[in-house]
């Protein structure tokens, strides 16, 4: 087992525990052991708190990274926002002056940031630590013929020099991971567009979503595959709002990739929390095995 | 907009005080390297979907020091989607999104935030999380066999948020 500190963030453990459940089910099957980080806080978020005070934002991020350093482990995140904060902090804190400023604050609580733990997004663990073939080998229920419109989201890929995940102009990691579960990745016309959740006005993200979902519909995708809980909320609850606002037939269920993989590894649909979604990926039920014995 | 930078006829007068104040923020000085090529605009979703938002113009306002047009109620800066396309495209490593976030830090210093932003920050500062804790969260976690949320030592977070006495400008 390869061990990595697990930084769960706020949204997934609090709002989407089904995603955390899936992660904890999936990773050990791929030879990866998530190690909890007691005392971890919000990353803090790269949209709201960062916009208040970057030095405080860096200081709290450095504290979270120092928790992983104390365990001697690299840290992985399951949320693109957390990845953005922690990766950018790791990058910025290579600057000696800034690190000294942050460490002055950390000294108040008897901690020090050293910069010894690298930050990984969970998809890079699947790609680089486990490998696509290993992921595919754990699939017991191939999702043959399922068309998955991929939404990369922004912070998984950009800024590429800092995130170091994939080529933001032509990424492949999500396509390969979707193929690994036997499904068919679909790149829709507006695949590059942001989900709009971080924008602090209403009409602008709604128009973006309308255009994005229109190209998803053109491709007749069965589900939207994504890797960020913020994008997920925008495509689950948010999709219904946009559909109503523009009187459009938008209804493509969003599925967090690790839940899709858990399902393909044989975990029952009903155990994966899909029923809690606003737009439920009922199409997945078609892939559930017919029970060998007659139902009571 | 460019006319606003011109006073006394055609002479452009730059407000360096604003630029110096912005430069004290982390990565607040990067607009100095902007040569106004506009590479940031083509891929900017906020610029595409709004007539008000244009990252090249925002960088130009910074170069002129037109802080009054940016650090104000209903600031156009909040239209930014934080997608980082401008960061990706800029040939000068200006990172327009970071310059914009540094100016949001100035907005915060002036106590001007949109309501939703204010609420999330307050939740984080008082609980160490952006999603407020409630017993129903732990109940839902239990349904998936997950333990209760692990506690955040809020005192430690609060100590980190205190600015340093001096030399720590932000």
mmCIF file of N, CA and C in Angstrom, chain A residues 70-134:
data_model
loop_
_atom_site.group_PDB
_atom_site.id
_atom_site.type_symbol
_atom_site.label_atom_id
_atom_site.label_comp_id
_atom_site.label_asym_id
_atom_site.label_seq_id
_atom_site.Cartn_x
_atom_site.Cartn_y
_atom_site.Cartn_z
ATOM 1 N N UNK A 70 4.212 16.676 9.022
ATOM 2 C CA UNK A 70 4.492 16.018 10.306
ATOM 3 C C UNK A 70 4.354 14.505 10.189
ATOM 4 N N UNK A 71 3.519 14.062 9.245
ATOM 5 C CA UNK A 71 3.366 12.612 9.038
ATOM 6 C C UNK A 71 4.333 12.096 7.984
ATOM 7 N N UNK A 72 5.098 12.995 7.391
ATOM 8 C CA UNK A 72 6.072 12.587 6.381
ATOM 9 C C UNK A 72 5.427 12.093 5.105
ATOM 10 N N UNK A 73 4.246 12.625 4.787
ATOM 11 C CA UNK A 73 3.507 12.118 3.628
ATOM 12 C C UNK A 73 3.202 13.228 2.629
ATOM 13 N N UNK A 74 3.138 12.879 1.352
ATOM 14 C CA UNK A 74 2.536 13.780 0.374
ATOM 15 C C UNK A 74 1.032 13.792 0.636
ATOM 16 N N UNK A 75 0.387 14.867 0.191
ATOM 17 C CA UNK A 75 -1.029 15.024 0.522
ATOM 18 C C UNK A 75 -1.850 14.976 -0.764
ATOM 19 N N UNK A 76 -3.007 14.322 -0.714
ATOM 20 C CA UNK A 76 -3.893 14.375 -1.882
ATOM 21 C C UNK A 76 -5.231 14.978 -1.484
ATOM 22 N N UNK A 77 -5.864 15.602 -2.473
ATOM 23 C CA UNK A 77 -7.154 16.237 -2.257
ATOM 24 C C UNK A 77 -8.176 15.603 -3.191
ATOM 25 N N UNK A 78 -9.466 15.785 -2.826
ATOM 26 C CA UNK A 78 -10.532 15.217 -3.651
ATOM 27 C C UNK A 78 -11.374 16.320 -4.277
ATOM 28 N N UNK A 79 -10.880 17.550 -4.172
ATOM 29 C CA UNK A 79 -11.653 18.712 -4.600
ATOM 30 C C UNK A 79 -10.707 19.637 -5.344
ATOM 31 N N UNK A 80 -11.147 20.130 -6.491
ATOM 32 C CA UNK A 80 -10.246 20.956 -7.286
ATOM 33 C C UNK A 80 -9.938 22.283 -6.596
ATOM 34 N N UNK A 81 -10.878 22.801 -5.803
ATOM 35 C CA UNK A 81 -10.625 24.039 -5.067
ATOM 36 C C UNK A 81 -9.536 23.861 -4.020
ATOM 37 N N UNK A 82 -9.617 22.772 -3.259
ATOM 38 C CA UNK A 82 -8.562 22.483 -2.273
ATOM 39 C C UNK A 82 -7.225 22.301 -2.985
ATOM 40 N N UNK A 83 -7.254 21.613 -4.119
ATOM 41 C CA UNK A 83 -6.004 21.398 -4.862
ATOM 42 C C UNK A 83 -5.419 22.736 -5.277
ATOM 43 N N UNK A 84 -6.289 23.649 -5.725
ATOM 44 C CA UNK A 84 -5.813 24.961 -6.160
ATOM 45 C C UNK A 84 -5.139 25.683 -4.997
ATOM 46 N N UNK A 85 -5.812 25.735 -3.855
ATOM 47 C CA UNK A 85 -5.239 26.444 -2.705
ATOM 48 C C UNK A 85 -3.926 25.812 -2.261
ATOM 49 N N UNK A 86 -3.932 24.499 -2.076
ATOM 50 C CA UNK A 86 -2.733 23.866 -1.517
ATOM 51 C C UNK A 86 -1.585 23.862 -2.519
ATOM 52 N N UNK A 87 -1.879 23.638 -3.797
ATOM 53 C CA UNK A 87 -0.807 23.644 -4.806
ATOM 54 C C UNK A 87 -0.238 25.045 -4.964
ATOM 55 N N UNK A 88 -1.127 26.035 -4.985
ATOM 56 C CA UNK A 88 -0.620 27.392 -5.167
ATOM 57 C C UNK A 88 0.184 27.831 -3.951
ATOM 58 N N UNK A 89 -0.259 27.431 -2.775
ATOM 59 C CA UNK A 89 0.488 27.790 -1.572
ATOM 60 C C UNK A 89 1.870 27.125 -1.597
ATOM 61 N N UNK A 90 1.908 25.864 -1.949
ATOM 62 C CA UNK A 90 3.189 25.145 -2.057
ATOM 63 C C UNK A 90 4.117 25.893 -3.005
ATOM 64 N N UNK A 91 3.550 26.370 -4.110
ATOM 65 C CA UNK A 91 4.328 27.095 -5.117
ATOM 66 C C UNK A 91 4.785 28.456 -4.582
ATOM 67 N N UNK A 92 3.865 29.236 -4.033
ATOM 68 C CA UNK A 92 4.215 30.584 -3.565
ATOM 69 C C UNK A 92 5.196 30.538 -2.392
ATOM 70 N N UNK A 93 5.061 29.514 -1.567
ATOM 71 C CA UNK A 93 5.880 29.460 -0.355
ATOM 72 C C UNK A 93 7.296 28.948 -0.631
ATOM 73 N N UNK A 94 7.636 28.774 -1.906
ATOM 74 C CA UNK A 94 9.047 28.549 -2.243
ATOM 75 C C UNK A 94 9.820 29.857 -2.112
ATOM 76 N N UNK A 95 9.083 30.964 -2.103
ATOM 77 C CA UNK A 95 9.699 32.285 -1.937
ATOM 78 C C UNK A 95 10.087 32.468 -0.463
ATOM 79 N N UNK A 96 11.385 32.699 -0.221
ATOM 80 C CA UNK A 96 11.895 32.728 1.152
ATOM 81 C C UNK A 96 11.216 33.802 2.006
ATOM 82 N N UNK A 97 11.018 34.985 1.411
ATOM 83 C CA UNK A 97 10.444 36.081 2.201
ATOM 84 C C UNK A 97 9.008 35.781 2.625
ATOM 85 N N UNK A 98 8.250 35.260 1.658
ATOM 86 C CA UNK A 98 6.851 34.957 1.946
ATOM 87 C C UNK A 98 6.757 33.810 2.957
ATOM 88 N N UNK A 99 7.637 32.825 2.796
ATOM 89 C CA UNK A 99 7.610 31.695 3.726
ATOM 90 C C UNK A 99 7.943 32.173 5.146
ATOM 91 N N UNK A 100 8.887 33.105 5.231
ATOM 92 C CA UNK A 100 9.245 33.635 6.560
ATOM 93 C C UNK A 100 8.059 34.355 7.194
ATOM 94 N N UNK A 101 7.320 35.137 6.377
ATOM 95 C CA UNK A 101 6.144 35.835 6.909
ATOM 96 C C UNK A 101 5.107 34.852 7.423
ATOM 97 N N UNK A 102 4.895 33.796 6.632
ATOM 98 C CA UNK A 102 3.898 32.795 7.022
ATOM 99 C C UNK A 102 4.379 32.021 8.250
ATOM 100 N N UNK A 103 5.653 31.708 8.287
ATOM 101 C CA UNK A 103 6.165 30.952 9.432
ATOM 102 C C UNK A 103 6.161 31.769 10.719
ATOM 103 N N UNK A 104 6.262 33.100 10.589
ATOM 104 C CA UNK A 104 6.102 33.936 11.788
ATOM 105 C C UNK A 104 4.733 33.693 12.416
ATOM 106 N N UNK A 105 3.735 33.587 11.548
ATOM 107 C CA UNK A 105 2.381 33.335 12.077
ATOM 108 C C UNK A 105 2.262 31.908 12.620
ATOM 109 N N UNK A 106 2.827 30.945 11.884
ATOM 110 C CA UNK A 106 2.712 29.550 12.339
ATOM 111 C C UNK A 106 3.415 29.342 13.680
ATOM 112 N N UNK A 107 4.464 30.136 13.921
ATOM 113 C CA UNK A 107 5.196 29.997 15.187
ATOM 114 C C UNK A 107 4.282 30.267 16.384
ATOM 115 N N UNK A 108 3.239 31.085 16.169
ATOM 116 C CA UNK A 108 2.290 31.365 17.267
ATOM 117 C C UNK A 108 1.625 30.105 17.784
ATOM 118 N N UNK A 109 1.495 29.105 16.908
ATOM 119 C CA UNK A 109 0.837 27.861 17.336
ATOM 120 C C UNK A 109 1.844 26.713 17.351
ATOM 121 N N UNK A 110 3.133 27.078 17.402
ATOM 122 C CA UNK A 110 4.182 26.059 17.538
ATOM 123 C C UNK A 110 4.360 25.198 16.308
ATOM 124 N N UNK A 111 4.052 25.741 15.130
ATOM 125 C CA UNK A 111 4.218 24.950 13.909
ATOM 126 C C UNK A 111 5.169 25.653 12.951
ATOM 127 N N UNK A 112 5.669 24.879 11.982
ATOM 128 C CA UNK A 112 6.528 25.448 10.950
ATOM 129 C C UNK A 112 6.214 24.776 9.619
ATOM 130 N N UNK A 113 6.144 25.592 8.566
ATOM 131 C CA UNK A 113 5.970 25.053 7.220
ATOM 132 C C UNK A 113 7.354 24.872 6.602
ATOM 133 N N UNK A 114 7.628 23.690 6.071
ATOM 134 C CA UNK A 114 8.942 23.444 5.484
ATOM 135 C C UNK A 114 8.897 23.202 3.984
ATOM 136 N N UNK A 115 7.727 22.837 3.469
ATOM 137 C CA UNK A 115 7.637 22.609 2.027
ATOM 138 C C UNK A 115 8.100 21.224 1.606
ATOM 139 N N UNK A 116 7.864 20.236 2.466
ATOM 140 C CA UNK A 116 8.354 18.887 2.161
ATOM 141 C C UNK A 116 7.255 17.948 1.656
ATOM 142 N N UNK A 117 5.992 18.383 1.728
ATOM 143 C CA UNK A 117 4.904 17.516 1.248
ATOM 144 C C UNK A 117 4.336 18.045 -0.053
ATOM 145 N N UNK A 118 4.411 17.243 -1.080
ATOM 146 C CA UNK A 118 3.823 17.652 -2.361
ATOM 147 C C UNK A 118 2.312 17.475 -2.325
ATOM 148 N N UNK A 119 1.626 18.188 -3.219
ATOM 149 C CA UNK A 119 0.160 18.162 -3.260
ATOM 150 C C UNK A 119 -0.276 17.452 -4.537
ATOM 151 N N UNK A 120 -1.206 16.513 -4.390
ATOM 152 C CA UNK A 120 -1.696 15.772 -5.552
ATOM 153 C C UNK A 120 -3.220 15.823 -5.582
ATOM 154 N N UNK A 121 -3.768 15.984 -6.783
ATOM 155 C CA UNK A 121 -5.206 15.793 -6.937
ATOM 156 C C UNK A 121 -5.455 14.292 -7.082
ATOM 157 N N UNK A 122 -6.580 13.828 -6.590
ATOM 158 C CA UNK A 122 -6.845 12.382 -6.584
ATOM 159 C C UNK A 122 -6.755 11.758 -7.988
ATOM 160 N N UNK A 123 -7.105 12.504 -9.028
ATOM 161 C CA UNK A 123 -7.016 11.878 -10.366
ATOM 162 C C UNK A 123 -5.571 11.576 -10.731
ATOM 163 N N UNK A 124 -4.629 12.357 -10.196
ATOM 164 C CA UNK A 124 -3.233 12.052 -10.525
ATOM 165 C C UNK A 124 -2.743 10.828 -9.745
ATOM 166 N N UNK A 125 -3.372 10.543 -8.593
ATOM 167 C CA UNK A 125 -3.029 9.287 -7.909
ATOM 168 C C UNK A 125 -3.497 8.109 -8.753
ATOM 169 N N UNK A 126 -4.702 8.228 -9.313
ATOM 170 C CA UNK A 126 -5.220 7.135 -10.137
ATOM 171 C C UNK A 126 -4.334 6.935 -11.364
ATOM 172 N N UNK A 127 -3.907 8.040 -11.963
ATOM 173 C CA UNK A 127 -3.110 7.952 -13.193
ATOM 174 C C UNK A 127 -1.662 7.536 -12.908
ATOM 175 N N UNK A 128 -1.019 8.209 -11.927
ATOM 176 C CA UNK A 128 0.428 8.063 -11.778
ATOM 177 C C UNK A 128 0.838 7.038 -10.725
ATOM 178 N N UNK A 129 0.037 6.861 -9.695
ATOM 179 C CA UNK A 129 0.412 5.925 -8.638
ATOM 180 C C UNK A 129 -0.186 4.552 -8.938
ATOM 181 N N UNK A 130 -1.483 4.514 -9.250
ATOM 182 C CA UNK A 130 -2.114 3.226 -9.590
ATOM 183 C C UNK A 130 -1.867 2.897 -11.065
ATOM 184 N N UNK A 131 -2.204 3.812 -11.946
ATOM 185 C CA UNK A 131 -2.083 3.554 -13.393
ATOM 186 C C UNK A 131 -3.435 3.163 -13.979
ATOM 187 N N UNK A 132 -3.674 3.594 -15.224
ATOM 188 C CA UNK A 132 -4.967 3.324 -15.865
ATOM 189 C C UNK A 132 -5.268 1.819 -15.930
ATOM 190 N N UNK A 133 -4.227 1.016 -16.209
ATOM 191 C CA UNK A 133 -4.459 -0.432 -16.348
ATOM 192 C C UNK A 133 -4.944 -1.035 -15.035
ATOM 193 N N UNK A 134 -4.338 -0.569 -13.936
ATOM 194 C CA UNK A 134 -4.758 -1.075 -12.621
ATOM 195 C C UNK A 134 -6.195 -0.658 -12.338
#
